[in-house]
Amino acid sequence: MTSPDKVVIVGAGQAGLQTAEALRGMGYAGAITLLGAERCGPYHRPPLSKSWLAGEIAAEQLAMRSPDALERKGIALRTDAQAIGIDIGKRLVRLADGGALSYDALVLATGASPRMLDIPGRDATGVLALRSMEDAQAIAQRMALCAESNRPMVVVGGGFIGLEVAATARKKRIAVTVLEAAPRLLGRVLAPTLSEWYAQLHRWHGVNLVLNARIAAFETGADGQVCGVQMNDGTLLPAGLVIVGVGVQANDGLARAAGLACDRGIVVDACARTSNPYIFAAGDCTARSTSEGTLLRLESVQNAVEQGKSAAAAVMGQERPFAAAPWFWSDQYDIKLQIAGLSTGADRWETRGEPDSGSFSVYHYCGDRLLAVDSINDAREHLQARKRLDGEGT
Amino acid sequence: MTTITYVEAHGQAVTVDVADGWSLMQGAVANGVEGILGECGGSCACATCHCYVDEARIGELPPPANNELDMLEDAAAPRRSNSRLACQVKVHSAMAGLIVHLPDRQQ
């Protein structure tokens, strides 16, 4: 494709903004329209479950760019603008307000949405998931009510989001139960020893942690408000707030309806190209095909940033494959976890440093091959692991 | 509001008013200052908001915590005695007029 005149980006999150700015950084001089479904412009999501929810920073401090800064870069941000369809033949994006935008190149950065549980009571007031600023505000309000009225809350799902919210709630002295369906916490990402370490950490901070948990229903009061969680074994856990953190699904509906290849996400190559030559995709909405022929779904800031840069390059007709080692982090209490690499398939683990000291790392191996490193309050080890994994071409 | 001047890698100086309690990183990214990324949103997790604080005034800032020092160790641009992660430095009125230099790379 020759350099397009009009680029439309659907989704004003990290990946969408990154694509827009990378285009300008590469000297693209045409029109860029950044469509955001939310009322506000791009903001940092990671602090929502941590410092923002804890009340340590204000919403304004999450802003990634002020409207002025975007204007100076010639990026036309349209908020409250929901894309509802793509006309592939006419190269048009249709909007919920009845309007349409034509494009020469389209970038889908539509993100992902929380999965909900299909059990009775799922629509009760006070059963909430955390993804957006609006979600976080609803949770903060409800947490304040719980704190005031001394009511407990229940977190469904012992993944990053659930555990971060649980840790933040404990800072506010709210009684918290975490329900995890698997036999261990963060089972898909952490080494078994670290799952146990995190279980102890949360219990030590007063979290009532239930592993192998089976939930039957969310109990709803006459007022439509959630009042508890009914377990399969008959236990009823009272709750003034239930957080559901059981993973996300890619927002690939627009792409799917337009006939693009999708498989639990919009299928892209290493350069963020979709199955349509005029459409690119970046961030949590994608499933990237790897050199091994598998599809990789990554939900992370790094993935959004790097794929955004790849998408911008691809729009400009350049190849910028993204193959860096993935990395993630999580803050719980005063513990920073940093993960480099993907541990799937690990059969051997090595601990470096002394867990009792509160600063150590766990290395995941498959045979002799290093797959990933989990570091606890051990930033130096994490950064070195990233370099090593990048060097090995993982 | 406290006035902070960010000097981008190619020499362009950008002076902005940063609300008290905001970090140097938040003040820079919100205003679109070039050369600062802050990918992690201010968690001291990514080392992409590395900056060099005016040497004459570095002593006025509270010293970096251990995790910040560890992250700085492996920042993309060379670490100097006045290196800080901008997300870990909170702005307050006594910092008025502070000059912050940005490196030529963050990754």
Short mmCIF file of C-alpha atoms in Angstrom, two decimals:
data_model
loop_
_atom_site.label_atom_id
_atom_site.label_comp_id
_atom_site.label_asym_id
_atom_site.label_seq_id
_atom_site.Cartn_x
_atom_site.Cartn_y
_atom_site.Cartn_z
CA MET A 1 0.00 0.00 0.00
CA THR A 2 1.25 3.50 -0.72
CA SER A 3 1.04 5.92 2.17
CA PRO A 4 -2.67 6.39 2.89
CA ASP A 5 -4.38 9.78 3.19
CA LYS A 6 -6.79 8.82 5.95
CA VAL A 7 -6.12 6.51 8.86
CA VAL A 8 -8.96 5.63 11.21
CA ILE A 9 -8.14 3.95 14.51
CA VAL A 10 -10.98 2.26 16.39
CA GLY A 11 -10.19 2.26 20.10
CA ALA A 12 -8.50 5.04 22.08
CA GLY A 13 -6.65 2.89 24.59
CA GLN A 14 -2.95 2.22 24.86
CA ALA A 15 -2.67 0.42 21.49
CA GLY A 16 -4.76 2.96 19.59
CA LEU A 17 -2.88 5.97 20.95
CA GLN A 18 0.46 4.26 20.37
CA THR A 19 -0.45 3.59 16.74
CA ALA A 20 -1.46 7.22 16.20
CA GLU A 21 1.70 8.64 17.76
CA ALA A 22 3.97 6.10 16.06
CA LEU A 23 2.48 7.13 12.70
CA ARG A 24 3.37 10.75 13.39
CA GLY A 25 6.79 9.69 14.65
CA MET A 26 7.39 7.97 11.31
CA GLY A 27 6.51 11.16 9.45
CA TYR A 28 2.99 10.26 8.38
CA ALA A 29 1.35 13.55 7.37
CA GLY A 30 -2.20 12.46 6.53
CA ALA A 31 -5.33 12.55 8.67
CA ILE A 32 -5.56 10.42 11.83
CA THR A 33 -8.89 9.90 13.56
CA LEU A 34 -8.85 8.13 16.90
CA LEU A 35 -12.28 6.82 17.89
CA GLY A 36 -12.93 6.11 21.56
CA ALA A 37 -16.14 4.58 22.87
CA GLU A 38 -15.59 6.07 26.32
CA ARG A 39 -16.27 9.65 27.36
CA CYS A 40 -12.68 10.44 28.23
CA GLY A 41 -9.49 10.31 26.20
CA PRO A 42 -6.70 7.74 26.53
CA TYR A 43 -5.77 6.82 30.09
CA HIS A 44 -3.50 4.38 31.91
CA ARG A 45 -5.51 1.34 33.00
CA PRO A 46 -3.02 -0.53 35.20
CA PRO A 47 -3.36 1.84 38.19
CA LEU A 48 -7.16 1.39 38.23
CA SER A 49 -6.93 -1.73 40.41
CA LYS A 50 -4.01 -0.36 42.42
CA SER A 51 -3.12 3.25 43.27
CA TRP A 52 -6.30 4.78 41.82
CA LEU A 53 -8.63 2.37 43.64
CA ALA A 54 -6.61 2.89 46.82
CA GLY A 55 -7.33 6.63 46.53
CA GLU A 56 -3.66 7.54 46.17
CA ILE A 57 -4.04 9.33 42.82
CA ALA A 58 -6.83 11.22 41.08
CA ALA A 59 -8.49 10.20 37.83
CA GLU A 60 -6.85 13.13 36.00
CA GLN A 61 -3.45 11.68 36.81
CA LEU A 62 -4.26 8.64 34.68
CA ALA A 63 -4.55 10.72 31.50
CA MET A 64 -2.11 9.59 28.83
CA ARG A 65 -2.42 12.79 26.80
CA SER A 66 -4.27 16.04 27.24
CA PRO A 67 -6.58 17.11 24.38
CA ASP A 68 -4.05 19.89 23.61
CA ALA A 69 -1.20 17.42 23.28
CA LEU A 70 -3.21 15.33 20.82
CA GLU A 71 -4.23 18.38 18.84
CA ARG A 72 -0.61 19.51 18.53
CA LYS A 73 0.17 16.14 16.97
CA GLY A 74 -2.74 16.42 14.57
CA ILE A 75 -4.56 13.46 16.08
CA ALA A 76 -8.32 13.97 15.93
CA LEU A 77 -9.74 12.28 19.02
CA ARG A 78 -13.45 11.55 18.98
CA THR A 79 -14.75 10.34 22.34
CA ASP A 80 -18.13 8.74 22.98
CA ALA A 81 -17.85 7.42 19.42
CA GLN A 82 -18.87 3.78 19.13
CA ALA A 83 -17.98 2.00 15.88
CA ILE A 84 -20.73 -0.46 15.00
CA GLY A 85 -19.71 -1.80 11.62
CA ILE A 86 -17.08 -1.91 8.89
CA ASP A 87 -17.96 -1.79 5.22
CA ILE A 88 -14.94 -3.55 3.74
CA GLY A 89 -15.89 -2.84 0.12
CA LYS A 90 -16.48 0.89 0.55
CA ARG A 91 -13.78 1.20 3.26
CA LEU A 92 -16.12 2.82 5.74
CA VAL A 93 -16.50 2.61 9.49
CA ARG A 94 -20.08 3.06 10.64
CA LEU A 95 -20.77 4.78 13.94
CA ALA A 96 -23.57 4.36 16.48
CA ASP A 97 -24.66 7.98 15.97
CA GLY A 98 -25.50 7.22 12.34
CA GLY A 99 -22.35 8.75 10.90
CA ALA A 100 -19.65 7.03 8.90
CA LEU A 101 -15.94 7.60 8.33
CA SER A 102 -14.04 6.57 5.24
CA TYR A 103 -10.54 5.19 5.57
CA ASP A 104 -7.53 4.30 3.48
CA ALA A 105 -6.15 2.29 6.36
CA LEU A 106 -8.08 1.06 9.39
CA VAL A 107 -6.52 0.01 12.71
CA LEU A 108 -8.62 -1.99 15.15
CA ALA A 109 -7.53 -1.47 18.75
CA THR A 110 -10.79 -2.46 20.37
CA GLY A 111 -9.38 -4.11 23.48
CA ALA A 112 -11.09 -6.81 25.48
CA SER A 113 -14.07 -7.15 27.81
CA PRO A 114 -14.33 -8.97 31.12
CA ARG A 115 -15.88 -12.43 31.01
CA MET A 116 -18.93 -12.76 33.21
CA LEU A 117 -20.15 -15.90 34.93
CA ASP A 118 -23.34 -17.44 33.64
CA ILE A 119 -24.91 -18.12 37.02
CA PRO A 120 -28.06 -16.85 38.77
CA GLY A 121 -27.73 -13.33 40.15
CA ARG A 122 -25.06 -12.25 37.68
CA ASP A 123 -27.03 -9.07 36.91
CA ALA A 124 -27.50 -8.05 40.56
CA THR A 125 -26.43 -4.53 41.48
CA GLY A 126 -22.99 -4.73 43.02
CA VAL A 127 -21.69 -7.61 40.91
CA LEU A 128 -18.94 -5.81 39.05
CA ALA A 129 -15.96 -6.42 36.79
CA LEU A 130 -13.00 -4.08 36.37
CA ARG A 131 -11.85 -2.95 32.98
CA SER A 132 -12.61 0.73 32.46
CA MET A 133 -12.51 3.93 34.48
CA GLU A 134 -16.30 3.72 34.76
CA ASP A 135 -16.05 0.18 36.18
CA ALA A 136 -13.39 1.33 38.62
CA GLN A 137 -15.55 4.25 39.78
CA ALA A 138 -18.49 1.91 40.41
CA ILE A 139 -16.23 -0.43 42.39
CA ALA A 140 -14.72 2.43 44.41
CA GLN A 141 -18.21 3.68 45.35
CA ARG A 142 -19.33 0.25 46.38
CA MET A 143 -16.12 -0.37 48.33
CA ALA A 144 -16.71 2.85 50.24
CA LEU A 145 -20.21 1.59 51.17
CA CYS A 146 -18.74 -1.73 52.32
CA ALA A 147 -16.13 0.06 54.41
CA GLU A 148 -18.73 2.34 56.00
CA SER A 149 -21.26 -0.37 56.78
CA ASN A 150 -18.64 -2.95 57.71
CA ARG A 151 -19.81 -5.38 55.03
CA PRO A 152 -17.51 -7.93 53.44
CA MET A 153 -16.75 -8.30 49.75
CA VAL A 154 -16.08 -11.35 47.62
CA VAL A 155 -13.63 -11.54 44.73
CA VAL A 156 -14.28 -14.27 42.20
CA GLY A 157 -11.04 -15.26 40.49
CA GLY A 158 -7.51 -15.41 41.86
CA GLY A 159 -5.84 -13.78 38.87
CA PHE A 160 -4.03 -10.45 38.70
CA ILE A 161 -7.10 -8.21 38.72
CA GLY A 162 -8.87 -10.08 41.49
CA LEU A 163 -5.82 -10.25 43.74
CA GLU A 164 -4.88 -6.60 43.17
CA VAL A 165 -8.40 -5.49 44.06
CA ALA A 166 -8.35 -7.77 47.11
CA ALA A 167 -5.05 -6.25 48.27
CA THR A 168 -6.41 -2.73 47.77
CA ALA A 169 -9.58 -3.60 49.70
CA ARG A 170 -7.48 -4.90 52.62
CA LYS A 171 -5.72 -1.52 52.75
CA LYS A 172 -9.21 -0.13 53.43
CA ARG A 173 -9.76 -2.84 56.07
CA ILE A 174 -12.66 -4.39 54.19
CA ALA A 175 -13.17 -8.10 54.89
CA VAL A 176 -12.35 -9.95 51.66
CA THR A 177 -12.90 -13.51 50.48
CA VAL A 178 -11.13 -14.58 47.27
CA LEU A 179 -12.66 -17.56 45.47
CA GLU A 180 -10.42 -19.38 43.00
CA ALA A 181 -11.73 -22.31 40.98
CA ALA A 182 -8.25 -23.79 40.39
CA PRO A 183 -6.16 -25.50 43.06
CA ARG A 184 -3.68 -22.59 43.10
CA LEU A 185 -3.50 -18.83 42.54
CA LEU A 186 -2.29 -17.40 39.21
CA GLY A 187 -1.91 -20.99 38.08
CA ARG A 188 -1.45 -20.20 34.41
CA VAL A 189 1.42 -17.77 34.95
CA LEU A 190 3.28 -18.50 38.17
CA ALA A 191 5.49 -21.38 39.25
CA PRO A 192 3.77 -23.58 41.87
CA THR A 193 6.06 -22.36 44.66
CA LEU A 194 5.06 -18.77 43.91
CA SER A 195 1.35 -19.60 43.86
CA GLU A 196 1.79 -20.93 47.40
CA TRP A 197 3.85 -17.87 48.35
CA TYR A 198 1.07 -15.53 47.13
CA ALA A 199 -1.58 -17.59 48.93
CA GLN A 200 0.35 -17.12 52.17
CA LEU A 201 0.85 -13.41 51.45
CA HIS A 202 -2.89 -12.82 51.04
CA ARG A 203 -3.81 -14.96 54.04
CA TRP A 204 -1.25 -13.10 56.13
CA HIS A 205 -2.96 -9.84 55.12
CA GLY A 206 -6.27 -11.26 56.33
CA VAL A 207 -7.83 -12.44 53.05
CA ASN A 208 -10.10 -15.46 53.38
CA LEU A 209 -8.78 -17.49 50.45
CA VAL A 210 -10.79 -20.42 49.09
CA LEU A 211 -9.14 -22.61 46.45
CA ASN A 212 -11.02 -25.20 44.33
CA ALA A 213 -14.06 -22.96 44.90
CA ARG A 214 -17.35 -23.83 43.21
CA ILE A 215 -19.95 -21.06 43.00
CA ALA A 216 -23.66 -21.73 42.51
CA ALA A 217 -25.19 -18.26 42.50
CA PHE A 218 -24.95 -14.64 43.52
CA GLU A 219 -27.62 -14.06 46.16
CA THR A 220 -29.76 -11.03 45.48
CA GLY A 221 -31.83 -9.10 48.02
CA ALA A 222 -35.34 -7.81 47.40
CA ASP A 223 -33.81 -4.48 46.37
CA GLY A 224 -31.88 -6.11 43.52
CA GLN A 225 -28.58 -5.63 45.35
CA VAL A 226 -26.14 -8.47 45.72
CA CYS A 227 -26.04 -9.74 49.29
CA GLY A 228 -23.91 -12.86 49.10
CA VAL A 229 -22.34 -15.70 47.17
CA GLN A 230 -23.89 -19.15 47.35
CA MET A 231 -21.33 -21.94 47.09
CA ASN A 232 -22.03 -25.42 45.69
CA ASP A 233 -21.37 -26.98 49.08
CA GLY A 234 -24.18 -24.93 50.62
CA THR A 235 -22.00 -22.24 52.23
CA LEU A 236 -23.33 -18.70 51.90
CA LEU A 237 -20.72 -15.94 51.93
CA PRO A 238 -22.29 -12.56 52.73
CA ALA A 239 -21.14 -9.76 50.40
CA GLY A 240 -21.96 -6.13 49.78
CA LEU A 241 -19.81 -6.20 46.65
CA VAL A 242 -18.72 -8.98 44.32
CA ILE A 243 -15.84 -8.48 41.90
CA VAL A 244 -15.71 -10.92 39.01
CA GLY A 245 -12.16 -11.26 37.69
CA VAL A 246 -12.22 -14.43 35.63
CA GLY A 247 -10.46 -13.27 32.49
CA VAL A 248 -11.39 -11.33 29.39
CA GLN A 249 -12.46 -11.95 25.85
CA ALA A 250 -11.14 -10.04 22.88
CA ASN A 251 -13.47 -7.45 21.37
CA ASP A 252 -13.37 -8.95 17.88
CA GLY A 253 -17.06 -8.54 17.04
CA LEU A 254 -16.54 -5.74 14.49
CA ALA A 255 -13.79 -7.70 12.75
CA ARG A 256 -15.78 -10.92 12.82
CA ALA A 257 -18.86 -9.27 11.33
CA ALA A 258 -16.69 -7.78 8.58
CA GLY A 259 -15.39 -11.23 7.70
CA LEU A 260 -11.81 -10.86 8.99
CA ALA A 261 -10.06 -13.97 10.24
CA CYS A 262 -10.71 -14.27 13.98
CA ASP A 263 -9.89 -16.99 16.47
CA ARG A 264 -10.48 -15.87 20.08
CA GLY A 265 -9.23 -12.50 18.82
CA ILE A 266 -8.47 -10.76 15.54
CA VAL A 267 -5.81 -12.88 13.85
CA VAL A 268 -2.74 -10.81 12.97
CA ASP A 269 0.77 -11.58 11.81
CA ALA A 270 3.92 -10.38 13.55
CA CYS A 271 3.51 -7.02 11.75
CA ALA A 272 -0.08 -6.46 13.03
CA ARG A 273 -1.65 -7.15 9.62
CA THR A 274 -5.11 -8.78 9.51
CA SER A 275 -6.53 -10.89 6.70
CA ASN A 276 -7.61 -7.68 4.92
CA PRO A 277 -4.82 -5.62 3.30
CA TYR A 278 -6.32 -2.29 4.46
CA ILE A 279 -7.01 -3.33 8.04
CA PHE A 280 -4.54 -3.75 10.93
CA ALA A 281 -5.08 -4.63 14.56
CA ALA A 282 -3.18 -4.11 17.81
CA GLY A 283 -3.44 -4.81 21.52
CA ASP A 284 -5.72 -6.97 23.63
CA CYS A 285 -8.15 -7.58 20.74
CA THR A 286 -5.59 -9.57 18.73
CA ALA A 287 -4.42 -13.16 18.45
CA ARG A 288 -0.94 -13.10 16.92
CA SER A 289 0.23 -15.96 14.73
CA THR A 290 3.68 -17.12 15.83
CA SER A 291 6.51 -18.70 13.89
CA GLU A 292 5.54 -22.04 15.46
CA GLY A 293 2.14 -21.81 13.79
CA THR A 294 0.20 -21.21 17.01
CA LEU A 295 -1.90 -18.21 18.00
CA LEU A 296 -0.71 -16.09 20.90
CA ARG A 297 -3.16 -13.97 22.89
CA LEU A 298 -1.41 -11.49 25.17
CA GLU A 299 -3.20 -9.00 27.34
CA SER A 300 -0.57 -6.53 28.41
CA VAL A 301 0.61 -2.96 28.10
CA GLN A 302 3.80 -4.07 26.37
CA ASN A 303 1.83 -6.00 23.76
CA ALA A 304 -0.41 -2.99 23.11
CA VAL A 305 2.58 -0.65 22.77
CA GLU A 306 4.66 -2.90 20.54
CA GLN A 307 1.80 -3.98 18.29
CA GLY A 308 0.75 -0.34 18.00
CA LYS A 309 4.21 0.47 16.65
CA SER A 310 4.05 -2.53 14.30
CA ALA A 311 0.61 -1.48 13.06
CA ALA A 312 1.84 2.07 12.34
CA ALA A 313 4.78 0.68 10.38
CA ALA A 314 2.52 -1.68 8.44
CA VAL A 315 0.17 1.20 7.55
CA MET A 316 3.26 2.94 6.12
CA GLY A 317 4.07 -0.18 4.12
CA GLN A 318 6.98 -1.16 6.34
CA GLU A 319 7.62 -4.39 8.20
CA ARG A 320 8.26 -4.11 11.92
CA PRO A 321 7.68 -7.55 13.34
CA PHE A 322 7.08 -7.74 17.07
CA ALA A 323 8.82 -10.67 18.71
CA ALA A 324 10.22 -9.32 21.99
CA ALA A 325 9.85 -11.44 25.12
CA PRO A 326 6.54 -10.62 26.81
CA TRP A 327 6.56 -8.97 30.21
CA PHE A 328 3.94 -8.26 32.83
CA TRP A 329 3.79 -6.91 36.34
CA SER A 330 1.48 -6.82 39.33
CA ASP A 331 1.46 -4.78 42.55
CA GLN A 332 -0.11 -6.36 45.62
CA TYR A 333 0.46 -4.87 49.09
CA ASP A 334 4.13 -3.82 49.03
CA ILE A 335 5.09 -6.65 46.68
CA LYS A 336 6.00 -6.03 43.06
CA LEU A 337 5.83 -9.08 40.82
CA GLN A 338 7.51 -8.79 37.42
CA ILE A 339 7.27 -11.58 34.88
CA ALA A 340 9.47 -11.90 31.79
CA GLY A 341 8.66 -14.51 29.15
CA LEU A 342 5.90 -17.12 28.94
CA SER A 343 6.11 -20.10 31.24
CA THR A 344 3.71 -22.43 29.38
CA GLY A 345 5.31 -25.86 29.09
CA ALA A 346 7.75 -25.41 31.97
CA ASP A 347 8.80 -28.66 33.65
CA ARG A 348 11.48 -27.40 36.01
CA TRP A 349 11.85 -24.41 38.31
CA GLU A 350 14.80 -22.82 40.04
CA THR A 351 14.67 -20.22 42.78
CA ARG A 352 17.40 -17.60 43.00
CA GLY A 353 17.63 -15.48 46.10
CA GLU A 354 16.02 -16.15 49.44
CA PRO A 355 12.19 -16.12 49.53
CA ASP A 356 12.27 -15.25 53.25
CA SER A 357 14.16 -12.04 52.39
CA GLY A 358 11.16 -10.86 50.33
CA SER A 359 13.30 -10.39 47.20
CA PHE A 360 13.88 -13.36 44.90
CA SER A 361 13.21 -14.78 41.42
CA VAL A 362 11.89 -18.08 40.08
CA TYR A 363 13.24 -19.35 36.75
CA HIS A 364 10.97 -21.51 34.57
CA TYR A 365 12.72 -24.05 32.34
CA CYS A 366 11.64 -26.65 29.84
CA GLY A 367 14.63 -28.96 29.95
CA ASP A 368 17.58 -26.60 29.58
CA ARG A 369 15.65 -23.87 27.83
CA LEU A 370 14.77 -20.80 29.88
CA LEU A 371 11.11 -19.90 29.27
CA ALA A 372 10.31 -17.25 31.84
CA VAL A 373 11.38 -15.56 35.06
CA ASP A 374 9.07 -14.40 37.87
CA SER A 375 10.71 -11.79 40.08
CA ILE A 376 9.44 -10.70 43.48
CA ASN A 377 10.73 -7.22 44.49
CA ASP A 378 13.74 -8.01 42.31
CA ALA A 379 13.68 -5.48 39.45
CA ARG A 380 17.29 -5.97 38.49
CA GLU A 381 16.85 -9.70 37.96
CA HIS A 382 13.70 -8.99 35.93
CA LEU A 383 15.41 -6.58 33.56
CA GLN A 384 18.33 -8.93 33.07
CA ALA A 385 15.92 -11.80 32.38
CA ARG A 386 14.15 -9.72 29.73
CA LYS A 387 17.45 -9.02 28.01
CA ARG A 388 18.43 -12.67 28.18
CA LEU A 389 15.08 -13.87 26.79
CA ASP A 390 15.19 -11.29 24.00
CA GLY A 391 18.72 -12.42 23.16
CA GLU A 392 17.60 -16.02 22.93
CA GLY A 393 14.86 -14.99 20.53
CA THR A 394 12.06 -16.36 22.67
CA MET B 1 0.55 24.23 40.07
CA THR B 2 4.30 24.15 39.85
CA THR B 3 6.28 25.11 36.77
CA ILE B 4 8.58 22.39 35.45
CA THR B 5 10.77 22.61 32.35
CA TYR B 6 11.40 19.43 30.41
CA VAL B 7 14.29 19.50 27.94
CA GLU B 8 13.72 16.96 25.19
CA ALA B 9 16.67 14.95 23.85
CA HIS B 10 17.09 17.19 20.78
CA GLY B 11 17.21 20.31 22.95
CA GLN B 12 13.63 21.58 22.75
CA ALA B 13 12.55 22.96 26.14
CA VAL B 14 8.90 22.55 27.13
CA THR B 15 7.66 24.38 30.21
CA VAL B 16 4.42 23.17 31.75
CA ASP B 17 2.44 23.67 34.94
CA VAL B 18 2.17 20.45 36.86
CA ALA B 19 -0.43 20.01 39.60
CA ASP B 20 1.02 19.44 43.06
CA GLY B 21 1.02 15.76 43.96
CA TRP B 22 1.39 14.69 40.34
CA SER B 23 4.57 12.91 39.36
CA LEU B 24 7.11 14.34 36.92
CA MET B 25 6.04 11.51 34.58
CA GLN B 26 2.33 12.42 34.75
CA GLY B 27 3.10 16.07 34.07
CA ALA B 28 5.19 15.16 31.04
CA VAL B 29 2.98 12.53 29.37
CA ALA B 30 -0.26 14.45 29.83
CA ASN B 31 1.37 17.39 28.06
CA GLY B 32 2.79 15.28 25.25
CA VAL B 33 6.45 15.94 26.11
CA GLU B 34 8.61 13.84 23.78
CA GLY B 35 11.04 11.29 25.12
CA ILE B 36 9.11 10.02 28.09
CA LEU B 37 6.88 6.97 27.88
CA GLY B 38 5.68 5.87 31.31
CA GLU B 39 4.28 2.66 29.89
CA CYS B 40 3.35 1.13 33.23
CA GLY B 41 1.32 4.16 34.26
CA GLY B 42 3.56 5.02 37.19
CA SER B 43 4.14 1.71 38.96
CA CYS B 44 7.94 1.77 38.84
CA ALA B 45 7.67 -1.34 36.67
CA CYS B 46 9.01 -0.42 33.24
CA ALA B 47 11.86 2.16 33.43
CA THR B 48 10.51 4.09 30.42
CA CYS B 49 10.28 7.43 32.23
CA HIS B 50 14.00 7.77 32.94
CA CYS B 51 15.07 11.40 33.28
CA TYR B 52 18.03 13.48 34.43
CA VAL B 53 17.14 16.06 37.06
CA ASP B 54 19.06 19.37 37.07
CA GLU B 55 22.26 18.43 38.91
CA ALA B 56 22.27 21.55 41.02
CA ARG B 57 18.88 20.63 42.48
CA ILE B 58 18.94 16.82 42.62
CA GLY B 59 19.67 17.03 46.35
CA GLU B 60 16.36 18.79 46.98
CA LEU B 61 14.40 15.66 46.03
CA PRO B 62 13.70 12.79 48.40
CA PRO B 63 16.15 10.01 47.50
CA PRO B 64 15.08 7.07 45.32
CA ALA B 65 13.85 3.85 46.93
CA ASN B 66 15.63 0.57 46.28
CA ASN B 67 13.23 -0.62 43.58
CA GLU B 68 13.72 2.64 41.67
CA LEU B 69 17.50 2.25 41.92
CA ASP B 70 17.22 -1.32 40.64
CA MET B 71 15.11 -0.24 37.65
CA LEU B 72 17.51 2.62 36.84
CA GLU B 73 20.37 0.14 36.73
CA ASP B 74 19.06 -1.24 33.47
CA ALA B 75 17.36 1.78 31.90
CA ALA B 76 17.91 2.12 28.14
CA ALA B 77 19.98 5.34 28.29
CA PRO B 78 23.07 5.57 30.51
CA ARG B 79 22.45 6.01 34.19
CA ARG B 80 24.01 9.09 35.79
CA SER B 81 24.19 10.41 39.32
CA ASN B 82 21.16 12.61 38.61
CA SER B 83 19.07 9.83 37.04
CA ARG B 84 15.54 9.33 38.34
CA LEU B 85 12.39 7.57 37.25
CA ALA B 86 10.01 10.46 36.65
CA CYS B 87 7.04 8.45 37.95
CA GLN B 88 8.64 8.27 41.39
CA VAL B 89 9.20 12.01 41.82
CA LYS B 90 6.17 13.88 43.17
CA VAL B 91 5.91 17.54 42.27
CA HIS B 92 5.40 20.18 44.98
CA SER B 93 5.71 23.95 45.11
CA ALA B 94 9.31 23.99 46.37
CA MET B 95 10.31 22.42 43.05
CA ALA B 96 9.22 25.47 41.01
CA GLY B 97 11.39 26.02 37.97
CA LEU B 98 13.01 22.57 38.11
CA ILE B 99 14.71 21.54 34.88
CA VAL B 100 14.42 17.91 33.82
CA HIS B 101 16.45 16.54 30.89
CA LEU B 102 15.14 13.58 28.89
CA PRO B 103 17.35 10.89 27.38
CA ASP B 104 17.39 10.02 23.67
CA ARG B 105 15.85 6.61 24.25
CA GLN B 106 13.68 4.83 26.78
CA GLN B 107 13.64 1.28 25.43
#
